[in-house]
Amino acid sequence: MKNYFLGVFILIATIAGAQNKTHHEGVWLAYAGQFKFSNRIGIHLEAQNRNYGLFETNIQNLYRAGLNFYVAPQTTVTVGYALVDTYNAGFNEYFKEDRTWEQLQFYHDAITDNSTMLHRFRLEQRWVESLALNEIVYQNRLRYMNRMLIHLAELKNEKSFYGVVQNELFIPLGENKITTNFLDQNRLTLALGLNFNNKTRIELGYLNQFLNPFSDNEIINHNLSLAVFQSFNLMPKKAE
């Protein structure tokens, strides 16, 4: 546990010490729902709204859907599609991205009995509208997310209180016209969450997004993050 948090501290110090940085503050909102239709199949639906300032400039909207395959009790494979609209301040215009993705996600008990570690590997195929080149450019990208959930307290009415430490790396694969950097971006999240009967979870926290643009200064976005996660069991009830 100590080594884990030491690694998080080193990562924060590394990001904070980067040179030629541009800083922004913002608000990120997210919703993700899991709908389970059988022991093997379900769907994932997600929407995100990202802003600079206190909703002063809407910089990105993301909509993601996927088909879940529950291959083991703690392991899920997902394939899906995402539509992304991103604001380009230089052109004062939004550009579109179509994205297909494949994902492997599994979790296990962490170092202590009251914590869980989740690992998520995601491969993306991205078709991004380039306003500068006036064409669609393609990129493959690998993402790895590590998420630790730490149980803090049991509350009344089947509620519980927990903490989250999460980090995600974005690594472009192969040659492309979007970026030649090894690390595209990094997202570090520190949050507190409220769990309602393991069906609805609300998380509020700080999200640090480090961006490594192709031909500009590094960008660090300091975001207030509010996320809602829901799980629905829609499997038919067995007849008695």
XYZ file of N, CA and C in Angstrom:
720
model
N 0.828 -1.196 0.000
C 0.000 0.000 0.000
C 0.870 1.257 0.000
N 1.933 1.264 0.840
C 2.811 2.427 0.896
C 3.489 2.658 -0.444
N 3.939 1.568 -1.104
C 4.592 1.706 -2.403
C 3.634 2.238 -3.458
N 2.371 1.835 -3.375
C 1.368 2.303 -4.333
C 1.194 3.814 -4.230
N 1.004 4.314 -3.001
C 0.800 5.747 -2.824
C 2.080 6.536 -3.069
N 3.246 5.911 -2.850
C 4.506 6.563 -3.192
C 4.597 6.757 -4.697
N 4.155 5.740 -5.454
C 4.152 5.869 -6.910
C 3.226 6.968 -7.382
N 2.055 7.094 -6.752
C 1.119 8.173 -7.097
C 1.745 9.531 -6.810
N 2.424 9.651 -5.663
C 3.078 10.920 -5.304
C 4.160 11.292 -6.316
N 4.958 10.299 -6.739
C 6.013 10.563 -7.721
C 5.408 11.016 -9.045
N 4.295 10.388 -9.437
C 3.625 10.770 -10.682
C 3.124 12.200 -10.613
N 2.505 12.588 -9.489
C 2.024 13.961 -9.328
C 3.184 14.945 -9.395
N 4.287 14.618 -8.731
C 5.454 15.507 -8.734
C 6.045 15.643 -10.125
N 6.053 14.541 -10.892
C 6.589 14.579 -12.253
C 5.753 15.470 -13.158
N 4.417 15.321 -13.069
C 3.522 16.145 -13.882
C 3.647 17.617 -13.489
N 3.672 17.878 -12.185
C 3.744 19.262 -11.710
C 5.061 19.917 -12.099
N 6.117 19.103 -12.268
C 7.416 19.674 -12.579
C 7.691 19.827 -14.058
N 6.752 19.447 -14.911
C 6.967 19.580 -16.353
C 7.122 21.046 -16.745
N 7.967 21.286 -17.742
C 8.262 22.640 -18.178
C 7.293 23.089 -19.268
N 7.235 24.428 -19.491
C 6.433 25.015 -20.575
C 4.987 24.520 -20.533
N 4.375 24.674 -19.402
C 3.024 24.181 -19.198
C 1.995 25.288 -19.396
N 0.828 24.902 -19.901
C -0.341 25.757 -19.930
C -1.388 25.142 -19.014
N -1.930 25.935 -18.096
C -2.868 25.408 -17.110
C -4.289 25.902 -17.397
N -5.248 25.002 -17.181
C -6.662 25.351 -17.270
C -7.393 24.730 -16.091
N -8.508 25.348 -15.706
C -9.401 24.765 -14.706
C -10.719 24.430 -15.397
N -11.360 23.369 -14.922
C -12.594 22.981 -15.578
C -13.461 22.074 -14.736
N -14.566 21.668 -15.345
C -15.526 20.765 -14.716
C -15.828 19.630 -15.694
N -15.689 18.396 -15.221
C -16.006 17.221 -16.024
C -17.180 16.479 -15.388
N -18.178 16.165 -16.203
C -19.335 15.393 -15.760
C -19.370 14.076 -16.537
N -19.721 12.983 -15.842
C -19.743 11.676 -16.509
C -20.869 10.816 -15.958
N -21.445 10.026 -16.855
C -22.424 8.998 -16.466
C -22.064 7.713 -17.197
N -22.086 6.597 -16.482
C -21.856 5.291 -17.095
C -22.831 4.290 -16.496
N -23.509 3.552 -17.364
C -24.467 2.546 -16.926
C -24.121 1.177 -17.473
N -24.236 0.163 -16.613
C -24.029 -1.225 -17.015
C -25.371 -1.953 -16.928
N -25.781 -2.586 -18.028
C -27.080 -3.250 -18.090
C -26.838 -4.733 -18.414
N -27.065 -5.584 -17.432
C -26.763 -7.014 -17.568
C -28.023 -7.781 -17.927
N -27.993 -8.450 -19.103
C -29.161 -9.179 -19.590
C -29.091 -10.675 -19.318
N -27.866 -11.194 -19.105
C -27.690 -12.608 -18.795
C -26.373 -12.762 -18.057
N -26.036 -13.994 -17.722
C -24.766 -14.238 -17.037
C -23.577 -13.964 -17.936
N -23.822 -13.842 -19.239
C -22.713 -13.687 -20.191
C -22.735 -12.382 -20.975
N -23.909 -11.742 -21.086
C -24.044 -10.603 -21.999
C -24.644 -9.392 -21.281
N -24.140 -8.209 -21.646
C -24.711 -6.956 -21.163
C -24.279 -5.823 -22.075
N -24.753 -4.620 -21.776
C -24.331 -3.460 -22.570
C -23.810 -2.363 -21.646
N -22.968 -1.534 -22.215
C -22.379 -0.383 -21.526
C -22.826 0.876 -22.252
N -23.371 1.855 -21.512
C -23.758 3.147 -22.072
C -23.103 4.251 -21.253
N -22.567 5.260 -21.932
C -21.786 6.288 -21.234
C -21.914 7.633 -21.947
N -21.924 8.702 -21.167
C -21.919 10.062 -21.717
C -21.046 10.930 -20.818
N -20.257 11.828 -21.447
C -19.397 12.729 -20.692
C -19.486 14.139 -21.270
N -19.423 15.109 -20.375
C -19.455 16.526 -20.739
C -18.281 17.208 -20.051
N -17.384 17.830 -20.844
C -16.156 18.410 -20.308
C -16.102 19.900 -20.645
N -15.711 20.700 -19.643
C -15.785 22.151 -19.786
C -14.557 22.834 -19.204
N -14.196 23.989 -19.803
C -13.247 24.906 -19.181
C -14.030 25.875 -18.304
N -13.411 26.231 -17.160
C -14.083 27.138 -16.251
C -15.312 26.483 -15.649
N -16.161 27.285 -15.067
C -17.401 26.786 -14.486
C -18.463 26.769 -15.578
N -18.316 25.807 -16.518
C -19.208 25.637 -17.671
C -19.146 26.842 -18.609
N -17.985 27.527 -18.645
C -17.852 28.689 -19.528
C -17.655 28.275 -20.984
N -16.848 27.235 -21.212
C -16.601 26.752 -22.567
C -16.725 25.242 -22.587
N -17.644 24.744 -23.385
C -17.788 23.296 -23.544
C -16.706 22.805 -24.501
N -15.745 22.059 -23.979
C -14.595 21.664 -24.807
C -14.756 20.273 -25.408
N -15.601 19.445 -24.815
C -15.749 18.096 -25.387
C -17.014 17.416 -24.881
N -17.677 16.696 -25.791
C -18.796 15.825 -25.446
C -18.503 14.439 -26.013
N -18.702 13.422 -25.187
C -18.373 12.055 -25.591
C -19.562 11.145 -25.306
N -19.854 10.269 -26.270
C -20.926 9.286 -26.126
C -20.350 7.924 -26.499
N -20.469 6.967 -25.578
C -19.823 5.666 -25.784
C -20.811 4.542 -25.481
N -20.808 3.519 -26.351
C -21.658 2.345 -26.146
C -20.833 1.106 -26.424
N -21.151 0.020 -25.687
C -20.395 -1.201 -25.881
C -21.200 -2.428 -25.512
N -20.748 -3.567 -26.019
C -21.343 -4.858 -25.711
C -20.405 -5.598 -24.771
N -20.902 -5.928 -23.574
C -20.099 -6.587 -22.549
C -20.237 -8.108 -22.650
N -19.090 -8.784 -22.484
C -19.066 -10.238 -22.381
C -18.438 -10.583 -21.033
N -19.208 -11.201 -20.155
C -18.722 -11.540 -18.818
C -18.062 -12.918 -18.889
N -16.761 -12.925 -19.101
C -16.045 -14.174 -19.359
C -15.664 -14.893 -18.066
N -15.678 -14.190 -16.944
C -15.375 -14.768 -15.636
C -15.995 -13.864 -14.581
N -16.150 -14.342 -13.349
C -16.806 -13.508 -12.322
C -16.176 -12.136 -12.130
N -14.892 -11.989 -12.330
C -14.224 -10.707 -12.124
C -13.584 -10.162 -13.399
N -13.981 -10.694 -14.554
C -13.361 -10.296 -15.817
C -14.425 -10.026 -16.871
N -14.292 -8.881 -17.555
C -15.239 -8.488 -18.601
C -14.475 -8.060 -19.850
N -14.947 -8.517 -20.997
C -14.436 -8.079 -22.305
C -15.534 -7.267 -22.977
N -15.164 -6.121 -23.556
C -16.147 -5.223 -24.169
C -15.669 -4.777 -25.542
N -16.588 -4.685 -26.488
C -16.319 -4.067 -27.796
C -17.377 -2.988 -28.006
N -16.977 -1.860 -28.639
C -17.959 -0.799 -28.766
C -17.563 0.300 -29.722
N -18.354 1.367 -29.664
C -18.201 2.545 -30.536
C -18.356 3.805 -29.694
N -17.611 4.848 -30.056
C -17.717 6.139 -29.369
C -17.773 7.264 -30.400
N -18.582 8.272 -30.089
C -18.662 9.498 -30.880
C -18.193 10.647 -30.000
N -17.238 11.438 -30.509
C -16.629 12.509 -29.720
C -16.660 13.810 -30.520
N -17.104 14.882 -29.870
C -17.035 16.235 -30.441
C -16.126 17.071 -29.548
N -15.069 17.655 -30.137
C -14.059 18.393 -29.377
C -13.912 19.799 -29.936
N -13.806 20.774 -29.040
C -13.696 22.174 -29.450
C -12.239 22.528 -29.756
N -12.015 23.158 -30.898
C -10.704 23.666 -31.284
C -10.745 25.187 -31.191
N -10.042 25.757 -30.205
C -10.093 27.207 -29.976
C -9.484 27.979 -31.131
N -8.466 27.424 -31.784
C -7.827 28.116 -32.896
C -8.766 28.346 -34.067
N -9.631 27.380 -34.327
C -10.600 27.492 -35.415
C -11.973 27.938 -34.916
N -12.142 28.000 -33.588
C -13.431 28.323 -32.979
C -14.518 27.418 -33.545
N -14.215 26.124 -33.552
C -15.103 25.159 -34.189
C -14.900 23.794 -33.534
N -15.934 22.974 -33.574
C -15.837 21.611 -33.062
C -15.428 20.664 -34.183
N -14.607 19.667 -33.842
C -14.281 18.625 -34.804
C -14.752 17.275 -34.270
N -15.057 16.383 -35.186
C -15.684 15.103 -34.864
C -14.660 13.979 -34.855
N -14.912 13.010 -34.003
C -14.105 11.790 -33.984
C -15.019 10.581 -33.872
N -14.818 9.603 -34.743
C -15.464 8.296 -34.643
C -14.429 7.311 -34.108
N -14.875 6.464 -33.191
C -13.909 5.615 -32.498
C -14.519 4.232 -32.242
N -13.833 3.176 -32.636
C -14.177 1.830 -32.202
C -13.178 1.413 -31.137
N -13.599 0.511 -30.255
C -12.711 0.158 -29.146
C -12.989 -1.256 -28.645
N -11.927 -1.869 -28.111
C -11.987 -3.194 -27.508
C -11.334 -3.093 -26.130
N -11.882 -3.811 -25.167
C -11.447 -3.593 -23.782
C -11.438 -4.891 -22.980
N -10.408 -5.037 -22.147
C -10.323 -6.103 -21.155
C -10.242 -5.457 -19.782
N -11.144 -5.865 -18.884
C -11.190 -5.272 -17.547
C -11.321 -6.395 -16.508
N -10.488 -6.319 -15.478
C -10.604 -7.293 -14.387
C -10.212 -6.626 -13.080
N -10.676 -7.203 -11.980
C -10.374 -6.631 -10.669
C -10.055 -7.748 -9.680
N -9.421 -7.350 -8.581
C -9.039 -8.307 -7.549
C -8.887 -7.557 -6.236
N -8.827 -8.306 -5.151
C -8.559 -7.688 -3.865
C -7.169 -7.075 -3.878
N -7.056 -5.875 -3.292
C -5.774 -5.184 -3.286
C -4.974 -5.575 -2.043
N -4.088 -4.694 -1.623
C -3.155 -5.034 -0.556
C -3.861 -5.228 0.775
N -4.926 -4.490 1.014
C -5.668 -4.627 2.271
C -7.031 -5.262 2.003
N -7.664 -5.759 3.053
C -8.955 -6.444 2.910
C -10.079 -5.497 2.483
N -9.923 -4.211 2.754
C -11.000 -3.263 2.462
C -10.749 -2.467 1.190
N -9.934 -2.988 0.282
C -9.645 -2.269 -0.965
C -9.689 -3.232 -2.148
N -10.041 -2.683 -3.314
C -10.131 -3.449 -4.554
C -9.320 -2.752 -5.635
N -8.595 -3.522 -6.434
C -7.791 -2.982 -7.524
C -8.404 -3.405 -8.853
N -8.627 -2.424 -9.737
C -9.179 -2.694 -11.067
C -8.139 -2.337 -12.120
N -8.015 -3.202 -13.127
C -7.122 -2.963 -14.266
C -7.966 -2.944 -15.536
N -7.729 -1.934 -16.377
C -8.478 -1.836 -17.629
C -7.523 -1.550 -18.777
N -7.539 -2.429 -19.777
C -6.745 -2.255 -20.996
C -7.720 -1.988 -22.139
N -7.511 -0.881 -22.848
C -8.423 -0.517 -23.937
C -7.624 -0.183 -25.191
N -8.001 -0.791 -26.312
C -7.407 -0.500 -27.612
C -8.430 0.270 -28.436
N -8.004 1.419 -29.002
C -8.920 2.281 -29.750
C -8.448 2.457 -31.192
N -9.429 2.482 -32.106
C -9.188 2.856 -33.499
C -9.904 4.189 -33.719
N -9.127 5.234 -34.017
C -9.668 6.593 -34.015
C -9.646 7.195 -35.430
N -10.803 7.705 -35.867
C -10.905 8.472 -37.106
C -11.241 9.913 -36.706
N -10.242 10.796 -36.783
C -10.346 12.144 -36.232
C -10.363 13.171 -37.365
N -11.336 14.066 -37.300
C -11.417 15.157 -38.275
C -10.340 16.197 -37.976
N -9.453 16.435 -38.936
C -8.409 17.439 -38.789
C -8.849 18.726 -39.485
N -9.084 19.769 -38.698
C -9.487 21.050 -39.284
C -8.336 21.695 -40.030
N -7.106 21.485 -39.575
C -5.939 22.080 -40.219
C -5.639 21.418 -41.568
N -5.774 20.095 -41.626
C -5.465 19.361 -42.855
C -6.686 19.182 -43.745
N -7.865 19.465 -43.197
C -9.117 19.298 -43.924
C -9.276 17.858 -44.429
N -9.031 16.909 -43.514
C -9.170 15.497 -43.850
C -9.382 14.689 -42.562
N -9.722 13.439 -42.726
C -9.860 12.519 -41.605
C -8.534 11.790 -41.420
N -7.979 11.842 -40.216
C -6.715 11.161 -39.931
C -6.987 9.996 -38.982
N -6.149 8.964 -39.108
C -6.375 7.731 -38.354
C -5.267 7.494 -37.341
N -5.656 6.909 -36.196
C -4.675 6.581 -35.167
C -5.146 5.380 -34.357
N -4.199 4.505 -34.011
C -4.436 3.469 -33.007
C -3.900 3.967 -31.676
N -4.599 3.655 -30.596
C -4.149 4.107 -29.282
C -4.440 3.045 -28.225
N -3.476 2.869 -27.323
C -3.615 1.948 -26.208
C -3.798 2.739 -24.921
N -4.744 2.315 -24.093
C -4.988 2.949 -22.799
C -4.915 1.900 -21.693
N -4.281 2.287 -20.591
C -4.261 1.413 -19.413
C -4.677 2.222 -18.198
N -5.703 1.729 -17.489
C -6.180 2.393 -16.283
C -6.003 1.477 -15.078
N -5.474 2.053 -14.011
C -5.356 1.372 -12.728
C -6.200 2.146 -11.727
N -7.101 1.441 -11.054
C -8.046 2.106 -10.152
C -8.105 1.351 -8.826
N -7.811 2.039 -7.748
C -7.935 1.446 -6.419
C -9.113 2.072 -5.692
N -10.004 1.215 -5.205
C -11.161 1.646 -4.426
C -10.943 1.199 -2.985
N -10.994 2.157 -2.061
C -10.708 1.898 -0.658
C -11.970 2.135 0.161
N -12.488 1.093 0.773
C -13.685 1.219 1.611
C -13.336 1.995 2.874
N -14.141 3.022 3.183
C -13.860 3.873 4.337
C -14.843 3.670 5.478
N -16.132 3.540 5.171
C -17.111 3.428 6.260
C -18.435 2.890 5.739
N -19.138 2.151 6.601
C -20.503 1.721 6.328
C -21.461 2.776 6.878
N -22.494 3.096 6.104
C -23.480 4.084 6.510
C -24.839 3.420 6.649
N -25.836 4.190 7.030
C -27.178 3.660 7.194
C -27.823 3.368 5.844
N -28.861 2.518 5.870
C -29.676 2.209 4.693
C -28.850 1.625 3.554
N -27.929 0.719 3.893
C -27.122 -0.008 2.904
C -26.277 0.917 2.032
N -25.816 1.999 2.600
C -24.897 2.898 1.896
C -23.493 2.698 2.454
N -22.497 3.026 1.653
C -21.113 2.968 2.110
C -20.330 4.122 1.504
N -19.249 4.470 2.167
C -18.404 5.607 1.806
C -17.028 5.071 1.445
N -16.441 5.551 0.334
C -15.166 5.007 -0.125
C -14.304 6.085 -0.790
N -13.044 5.767 -0.958
C -12.111 6.651 -1.641
C -11.598 5.990 -2.913
N -11.167 6.804 -3.878
C -10.679 6.312 -5.174
C -9.341 6.974 -5.503
N -8.381 6.156 -5.906
C -7.129 6.632 -6.492
C -7.015 5.963 -7.857
N -6.967 6.751 -8.905
C -7.051 6.207 -10.259
C -6.078 6.921 -11.180
N -5.440 6.156 -12.054
C -4.563 6.761 -13.058
C -4.716 6.015 -14.384
N -4.688 6.791 -15.482
C -4.822 6.201 -16.813
C -3.793 6.796 -17.763
N -3.090 5.906 -18.483
C -2.100 6.285 -19.488
C -2.687 6.118 -20.883
N -2.337 7.045 -21.800
C -2.774 7.012 -23.194
C -1.521 6.952 -24.068
N -1.356 5.869 -24.826
C -0.138 5.655 -25.606
C -0.505 5.427 -27.074
N -0.138 6.353 -27.983
C -0.383 6.149 -29.416
C 0.444 4.972 -29.939
N -0.105 4.271 -30.931
C 0.573 3.132 -31.533
C 0.799 3.384 -33.015
N 2.030 3.224 -33.474
C 2.329 3.363 -34.890
C 2.394 4.798 -35.362
N 2.714 4.972 -36.641
C 2.804 6.302 -37.235
C 1.408 6.866 -37.478
N 1.265 8.174 -37.258
C -0.027 8.823 -37.482
C 0.192 10.323 -37.586
N -0.856 11.052 -37.994
C -0.777 12.502 -38.163
C -1.328 13.256 -36.953
N -1.677 12.538 -35.874
C -2.220 13.193 -34.688
C -1.113 13.564 -33.721
N -0.224 12.617 -33.430
C 0.899 12.903 -32.542
C 1.996 11.881 -32.761
N 3.257 12.283 -32.516
C 4.388 11.365 -32.571
C 4.957 11.126 -31.173
N 4.314 11.691 -30.155
C 4.796 11.522 -28.790
C 4.471 10.115 -28.278
N 5.351 9.586 -27.428
C 5.110 8.262 -26.848
C 3.907 8.294 -25.915
N 3.809 9.346 -25.099
C 2.696 9.502 -24.171
C 1.785 10.610 -24.676
N 0.556 10.249 -25.011
C -0.419 11.214 -25.516
C -0.980 12.053 -24.371
N -1.402 11.379 -23.305
C -1.921 12.072 -22.131
C -1.943 11.143 -20.927
N -2.150 11.749 -19.758
C -2.281 10.997 -18.517
C -3.398 11.633 -17.696
N -4.212 10.796 -17.051
C -5.297 11.297 -16.202
C -5.181 10.673 -14.809
N -5.040 11.526 -13.841
C -4.948 11.117 -12.449
C -6.173 11.629 -11.698
N -6.873 10.740 -10.991
C -8.085 11.107 -10.276
C -7.984 10.720 -8.809
N -8.345 11.660 -7.945
C -8.473 11.417 -6.509
C -9.899 11.811 -6.145
N -10.678 10.864 -5.617
C -12.103 11.135 -5.415
C -12.627 10.427 -4.174
N -13.783 10.915 -3.727
C -14.561 10.265 -2.677
C -15.890 9.828 -3.272
N -16.383 8.672 -2.816
C -17.591 8.136 -3.412
C -18.597 7.656 -2.396
N -19.864 7.648 -2.834
C -20.977 7.157 -2.020
C -21.648 6.034 -2.807
N -21.729 4.861 -2.182
C -22.286 3.668 -2.820
C -23.682 3.392 -2.268
N -24.678 3.309 -3.164
C -26.053 3.009 -2.780
C -26.389 1.579 -3.206
N -26.333 0.640 -2.279
C -26.754 -0.750 -2.524
C -26.025 -1.423 -3.679
N -24.820 -0.962 -4.000
C -24.040 -1.508 -5.125
C -24.756 -1.346 -6.464
N -25.763 -0.475 -6.528
C -26.487 -0.217 -7.767
C -26.163 1.156 -8.344
N -25.969 2.138 -7.476
C -25.634 3.496 -7.902
C -24.463 4.003 -7.068
N -23.485 4.572 -7.736
C -22.339 5.172 -7.060
C -22.136 6.593 -7.580
N -21.892 7.512 -6.684
C -21.619 8.905 -7.030
C -20.224 9.250 -6.525
N -19.387 9.786 -7.409
C -18.011 10.116 -7.051
C -17.719 11.581 -7.366
N -17.114 12.268 -6.406
C -16.738 13.672 -6.549
C -15.268 13.793 -6.208
N -14.493 14.462 -7.083
C -13.073 14.556 -6.795
C -12.322 15.474 -7.730
N -11.002 15.319 -7.706
C -10.083 16.114 -8.515
C -9.512 15.238 -9.616
N -9.552 15.740 -10.866
C -9.012 15.022 -12.012
C -7.945 15.887 -12.674
N -6.731 15.387 -12.681
C -5.602 16.074 -13.311
C -5.342 15.434 -14.663
N -5.527 16.218 -15.725
C -5.301 15.727 -17.072
C -4.041 16.377 -17.648
N -3.046 15.555 -17.967
C -1.808 16.017 -18.590
C -1.872 15.697 -20.074
N -1.770 16.731 -20.914
C -1.809 16.571 -22.363
C -0.449 16.901 -22.954
N -0.045 16.089 -23.928
C 1.253 16.261 -24.570
C 1.024 16.481 -26.067
N 0.654 17.721 -26.464
C 0.272 17.987 -27.860
C 1.423 17.748 -28.834
N 1.036 17.605 -30.100
C 2.004 17.322 -31.168
C 2.955 18.492 -31.385
N 2.467 19.732 -31.361
C 3.312 20.883 -31.714
C 3.000 22.089 -30.838
N 2.848 21.882 -29.529
C 2.506 22.988 -28.644
C 3.024 22.674 -27.250
N 2.860 23.650 -26.333
C 3.279 23.431 -24.957
C 2.440 22.340 -24.299
N 3.009 21.697 -23.293
C 2.259 20.728 -22.517
C 1.120 21.435 -21.788
N 0.010 20.735 -21.626
C -1.191 21.302 -21.012
C -1.549 20.475 -19.777
N -1.870 21.162 -18.693
C -2.364 20.502 -17.495
C -3.724 21.093 -17.159
N -4.736 20.251 -17.182
C -6.095 20.664 -16.838
C -6.432 20.187 -15.426
N -6.817 21.130 -14.582
C -7.211 20.832 -13.207
C -8.744 20.842 -13.159
N -9.340 19.660 -12.979
C -10.785 19.543 -13.150
C -11.487 19.074 -11.877
N -12.640 19.674 -11.638
C -13.591 19.115 -10.668
C -14.365 18.033 -11.400
N -14.336 16.831 -10.861
C -14.947 15.685 -11.532
C -16.142 15.178 -10.745
N -17.270 15.037 -11.432
C -18.477 14.461 -10.839
C -18.936 13.317 -11.751
N -18.992 12.113 -11.194
C -19.340 10.940 -11.990
C -20.424 10.127 -11.294
N -21.336 9.596 -12.106
C -22.396 8.715 -11.612
C -22.280 7.389 -12.350
N -22.237 6.293 -11.587
C -22.154 4.951 -12.150
C -23.366 4.147 -11.671
N -23.972 3.423 -12.600
C -25.121 2.598 -12.238
C -24.989 1.203 -12.834
N -25.500 0.215 -12.099
C -25.510 -1.173 -12.555
C -26.936 -1.707 -12.440
N -27.440 -2.277 -13.539
C -28.803 -2.801 -13.567
C -28.777 -4.277 -13.950
N -29.384 -5.100 -13.123
C -29.525 -6.512 -13.426
C -30.882 -6.723 -14.081
N -30.882 -6.954 -15.403
C -32.111 -7.097 -16.161
C -32.361 -8.552 -16.576
N -31.704 -9.472 -15.912
C -31.898 -10.885 -16.223
C -33.305 -11.333 -15.829
N -33.962 -12.143 -16.655
C -35.317 -12.621 -16.302
C -35.300 -13.396 -14.998
N -36.322 -13.180 -14.200
C -36.422 -13.906 -12.941
C -36.873 -15.328 -13.201
N -36.255 -16.249 -12.482
C -36.620 -17.655 -12.650
C -37.980 -17.933 -12.018
N -38.779 -18.722 -12.697
C -40.092 -19.097 -12.168
C -39.924 -20.001 -10.970
N -40.697 -19.752 -9.958
C -40.631 -20.564 -8.741
C -41.365 -21.898 -8.934
